[in-house]
Coordinates of C-alpha atoms and ligand atoms in Angstrom, one line a residue:
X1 CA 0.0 0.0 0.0
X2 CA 1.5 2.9 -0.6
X3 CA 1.8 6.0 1.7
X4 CA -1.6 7.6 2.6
X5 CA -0.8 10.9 4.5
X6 CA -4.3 11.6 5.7
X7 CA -6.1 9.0 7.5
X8 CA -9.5 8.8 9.2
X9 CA -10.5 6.7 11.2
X10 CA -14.4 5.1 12.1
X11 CA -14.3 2.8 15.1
X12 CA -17.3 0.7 15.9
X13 CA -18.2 -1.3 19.4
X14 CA -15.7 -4.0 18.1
X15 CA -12.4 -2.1 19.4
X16 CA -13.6 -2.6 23.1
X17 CA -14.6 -5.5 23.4
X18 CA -11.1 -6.7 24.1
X19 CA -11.7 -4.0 26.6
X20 CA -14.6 -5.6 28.1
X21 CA -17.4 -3.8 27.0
X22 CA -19.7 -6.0 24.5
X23 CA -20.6 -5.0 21.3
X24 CA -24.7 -5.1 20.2
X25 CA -24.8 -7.0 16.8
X26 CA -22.3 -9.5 17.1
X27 CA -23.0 -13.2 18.2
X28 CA -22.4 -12.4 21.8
X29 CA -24.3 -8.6 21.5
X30 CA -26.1 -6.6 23.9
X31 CA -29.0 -6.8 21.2
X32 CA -28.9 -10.1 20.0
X33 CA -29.0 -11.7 23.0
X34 CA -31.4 -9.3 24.3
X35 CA -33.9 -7.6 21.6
X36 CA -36.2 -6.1 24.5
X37 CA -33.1 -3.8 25.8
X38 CA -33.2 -2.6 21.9
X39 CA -37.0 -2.0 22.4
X40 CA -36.1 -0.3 25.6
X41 CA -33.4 1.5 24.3
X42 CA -36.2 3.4 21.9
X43 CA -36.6 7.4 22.9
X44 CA -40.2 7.3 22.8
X45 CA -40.8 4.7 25.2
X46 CA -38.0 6.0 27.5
X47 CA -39.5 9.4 27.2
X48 CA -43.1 7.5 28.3
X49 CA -42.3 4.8 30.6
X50 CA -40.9 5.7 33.8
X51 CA -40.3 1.8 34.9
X52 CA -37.9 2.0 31.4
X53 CA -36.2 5.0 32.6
X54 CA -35.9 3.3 36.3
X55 CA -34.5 0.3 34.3
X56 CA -32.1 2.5 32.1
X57 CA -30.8 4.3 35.2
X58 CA -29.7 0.8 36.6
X59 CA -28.1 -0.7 33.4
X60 CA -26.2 2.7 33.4
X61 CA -24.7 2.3 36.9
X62 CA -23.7 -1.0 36.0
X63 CA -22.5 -0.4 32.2
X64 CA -19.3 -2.1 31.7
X65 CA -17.8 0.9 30.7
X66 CA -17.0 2.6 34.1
X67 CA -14.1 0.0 34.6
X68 CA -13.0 -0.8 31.6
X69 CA -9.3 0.2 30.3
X70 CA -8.2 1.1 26.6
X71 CA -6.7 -1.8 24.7
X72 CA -3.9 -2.4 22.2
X73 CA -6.3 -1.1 19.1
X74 CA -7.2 2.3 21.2
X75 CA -3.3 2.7 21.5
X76 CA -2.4 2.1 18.1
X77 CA -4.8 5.3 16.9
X78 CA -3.0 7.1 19.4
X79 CA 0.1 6.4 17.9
X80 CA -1.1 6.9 14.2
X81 CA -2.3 10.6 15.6
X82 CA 1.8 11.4 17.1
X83 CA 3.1 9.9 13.6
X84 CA 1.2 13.1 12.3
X85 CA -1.4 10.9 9.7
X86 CA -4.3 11.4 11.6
X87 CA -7.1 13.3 9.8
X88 CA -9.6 12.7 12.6
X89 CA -11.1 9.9 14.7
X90 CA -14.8 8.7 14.2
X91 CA -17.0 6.6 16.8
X92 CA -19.8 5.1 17.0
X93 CA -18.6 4.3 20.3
X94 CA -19.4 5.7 24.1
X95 CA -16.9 5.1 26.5
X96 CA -15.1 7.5 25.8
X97 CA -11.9 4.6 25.5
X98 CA -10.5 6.4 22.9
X99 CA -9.3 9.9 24.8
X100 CA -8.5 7.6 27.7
X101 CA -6.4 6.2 25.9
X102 CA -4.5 9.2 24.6
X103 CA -6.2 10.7 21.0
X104 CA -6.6 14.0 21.6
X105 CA -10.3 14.7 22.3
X106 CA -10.4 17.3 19.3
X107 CA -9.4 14.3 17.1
X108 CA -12.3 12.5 18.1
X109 CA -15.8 12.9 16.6
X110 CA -19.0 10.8 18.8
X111 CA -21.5 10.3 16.3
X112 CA -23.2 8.9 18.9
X113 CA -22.8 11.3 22.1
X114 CA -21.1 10.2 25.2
X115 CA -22.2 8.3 28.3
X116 CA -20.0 10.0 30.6
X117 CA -22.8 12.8 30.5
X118 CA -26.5 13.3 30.9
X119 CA -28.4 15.7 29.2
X120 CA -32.0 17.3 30.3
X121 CA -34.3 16.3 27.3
X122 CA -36.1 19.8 28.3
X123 CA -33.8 22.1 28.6
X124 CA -30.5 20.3 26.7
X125 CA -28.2 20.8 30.5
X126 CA -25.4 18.8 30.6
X127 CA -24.2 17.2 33.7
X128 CA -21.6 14.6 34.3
X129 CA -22.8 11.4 34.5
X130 CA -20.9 10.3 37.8
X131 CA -23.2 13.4 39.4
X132 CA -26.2 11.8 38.5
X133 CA -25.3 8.2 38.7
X134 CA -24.5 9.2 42.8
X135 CA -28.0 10.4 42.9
X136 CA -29.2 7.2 41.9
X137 CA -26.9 4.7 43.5
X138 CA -28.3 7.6 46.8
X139 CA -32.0 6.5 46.1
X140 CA -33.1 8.7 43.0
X141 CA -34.7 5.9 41.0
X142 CA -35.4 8.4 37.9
X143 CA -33.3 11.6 38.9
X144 CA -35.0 14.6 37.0
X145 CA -32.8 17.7 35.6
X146 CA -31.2 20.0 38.3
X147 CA -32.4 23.1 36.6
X148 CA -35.6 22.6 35.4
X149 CA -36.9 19.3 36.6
X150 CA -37.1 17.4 33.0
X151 CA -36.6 14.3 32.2
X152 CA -32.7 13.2 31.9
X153 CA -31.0 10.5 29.8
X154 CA -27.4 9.9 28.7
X155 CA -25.8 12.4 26.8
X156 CA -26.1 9.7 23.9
X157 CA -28.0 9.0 20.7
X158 CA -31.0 6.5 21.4
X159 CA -32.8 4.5 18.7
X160 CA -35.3 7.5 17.2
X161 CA -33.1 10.2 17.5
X162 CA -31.0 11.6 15.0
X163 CA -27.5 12.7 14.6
X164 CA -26.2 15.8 15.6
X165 CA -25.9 17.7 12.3
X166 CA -23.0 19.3 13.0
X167 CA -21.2 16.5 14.7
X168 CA -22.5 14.4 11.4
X169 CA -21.0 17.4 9.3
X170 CA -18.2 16.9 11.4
X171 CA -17.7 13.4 10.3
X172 CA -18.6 13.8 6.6
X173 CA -16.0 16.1 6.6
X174 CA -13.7 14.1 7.6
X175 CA -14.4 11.0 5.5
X176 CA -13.8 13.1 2.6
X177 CA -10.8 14.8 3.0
X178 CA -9.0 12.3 3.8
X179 CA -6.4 9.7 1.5
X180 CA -7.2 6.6 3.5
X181 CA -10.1 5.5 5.5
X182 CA -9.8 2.8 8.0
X183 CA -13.1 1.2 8.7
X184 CA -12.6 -1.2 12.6
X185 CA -14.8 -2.9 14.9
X186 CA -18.4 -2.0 12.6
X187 CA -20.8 -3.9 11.2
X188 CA -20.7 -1.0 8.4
X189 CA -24.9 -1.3 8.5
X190 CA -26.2 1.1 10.3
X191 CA -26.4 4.7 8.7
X192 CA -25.2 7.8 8.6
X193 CA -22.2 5.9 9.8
X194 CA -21.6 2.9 7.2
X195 CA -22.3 5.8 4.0
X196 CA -19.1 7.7 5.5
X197 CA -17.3 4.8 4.2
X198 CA -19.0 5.3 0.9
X199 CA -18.6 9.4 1.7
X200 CA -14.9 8.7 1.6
X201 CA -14.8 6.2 -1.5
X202 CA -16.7 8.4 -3.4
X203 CA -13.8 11.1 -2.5
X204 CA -11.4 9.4 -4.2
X205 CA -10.6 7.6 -0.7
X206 CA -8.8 4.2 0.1
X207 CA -11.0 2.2 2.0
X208 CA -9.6 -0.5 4.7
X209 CA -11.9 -2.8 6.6
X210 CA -11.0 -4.5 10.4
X211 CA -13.3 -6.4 11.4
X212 CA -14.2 -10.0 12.5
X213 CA -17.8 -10.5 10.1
X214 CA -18.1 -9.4 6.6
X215 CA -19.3 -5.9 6.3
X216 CA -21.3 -4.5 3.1
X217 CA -18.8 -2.8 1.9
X218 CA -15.8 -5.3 2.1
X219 CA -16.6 -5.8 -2.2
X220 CA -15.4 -1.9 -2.1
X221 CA -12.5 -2.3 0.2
X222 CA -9.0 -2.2 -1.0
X223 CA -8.3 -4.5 1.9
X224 CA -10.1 -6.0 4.3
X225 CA -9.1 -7.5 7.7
X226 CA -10.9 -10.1 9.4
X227 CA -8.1 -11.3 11.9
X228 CA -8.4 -10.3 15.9
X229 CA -8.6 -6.4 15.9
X230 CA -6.8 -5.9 19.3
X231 CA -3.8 -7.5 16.8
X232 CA -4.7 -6.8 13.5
X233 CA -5.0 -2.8 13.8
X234 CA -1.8 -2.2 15.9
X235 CA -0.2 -4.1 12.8
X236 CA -1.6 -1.8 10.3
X237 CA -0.6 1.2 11.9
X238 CA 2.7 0.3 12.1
X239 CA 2.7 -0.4 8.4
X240 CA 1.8 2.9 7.8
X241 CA 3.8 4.6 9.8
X242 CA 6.8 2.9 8.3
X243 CA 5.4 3.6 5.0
X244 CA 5.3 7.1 5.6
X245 CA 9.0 7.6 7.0
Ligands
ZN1 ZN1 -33.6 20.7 32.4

């Protein structure tokens, strides 16, 4: 391959597993194994049902996120970002792995919000999670905005909602300025995020899968990596570092 000079990056919840957090569409996902969380997980019915929210507020104090540690993959972006070839950093992800890690948080683009903060669905305050997650592990079963008494919910896109223009802008942007895109840890079908790969094609862009399944786009791919991300990507980042000295 030879030397891209601008590479973005999309990450999907198959970098942290090896982390410890599971992923939602794979064999062993949070949805597969349990559609009804899915059903849950809808914004209507969490806006509606105050037994969901009780729920949510639970599965949130116990997410697996809140312990877990960046891994070998979340490193090896951090690396590709001091080399100098990082265009920018795309997640679908939540946990927020990838600044803990080390990319610099204005690298890093959450098409899907954050769960280390809530957010009033009223009035749009943010508060750090951790602050309301106390209230609840004190005996707030549905804790309701500081300010103006709304409902509150991770600072996170559910099922229902849409993308943050400009943080989809954002990532558009980034998909097509870019001489390389690097695809990891997706399924590649859930949109906006999988047509950034066709974004960044259609840009004239190198696309490079990593990822265990088959995606839709692997016929696209100039390459396409289905060995044990938490190996595969530190690999290819070395590879183009080198090919960039
Ligand atoms: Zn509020």
């Amino acid at each position: 391959m030879n030397e891209p000079t601008s590479v973005s990056v999309l990450t999907g919840a198959g970098i942290s597993t090896d982390s410890g957090i599971p992923d939602y569409r794979g064999p062993q996902g949070v949805w597969t194994k349990n559609p009804q969380a899915a059903a849950n997980a809808q914004i209507d019915r969490y806006l509606a049902d105050p037994e969901i929210r009780r729920a949510s507020w639970r599965a949130r104090i116990d997410h697996p996120a809140w312990g877990a540690r960046p891994n070998a993959a979340h490193a090896a972006l951090v690396d590709l970002e001091h080399a100098g070839l990082l265009r920018a950093l795309i997640t679908q992800n939540i946990d927020e792995l990838h600044q803990r890690a080390g990319s610099a948080p204005e690298k890093v683009i959450e098409l899907h919000g954050t769960l280390h903060r809530a957010e009033c669905v009223s009035c749009d305050l943010i508060t750090p999670m951790d602050e309301v997650l106390a209230r609840v592990a004190a005996g707030e079963e549905d804790p309701p905005c500081p300010r103006c008494g709304g409902i509150q919910k991770s600072n996170t896109i559910s099922f229902g909602q849409t993308l943050k223009p400009e943080v989809l802008g954002a990532a558009l942007d980034a998909a097509q300025s870019c001489d390389l895109f690097v695809a990891v840890g997706t399924s590649l079908t859930v949109h906006p995020a999988a047509g950034l790969c066709g974004a960044a094609l259609d840009a004239g862009a190198r696309l490079v899968i990593v990822n265990a399944e088959p995606t839709p786009y692997d016929p696209f791919a100039d390459r396409v990596i289905n060995e044990p991300i938490g190996q595969a990507l530190p690999a290819l980042v070395k590879e183009l570092i080198d090919a960039a000295r």
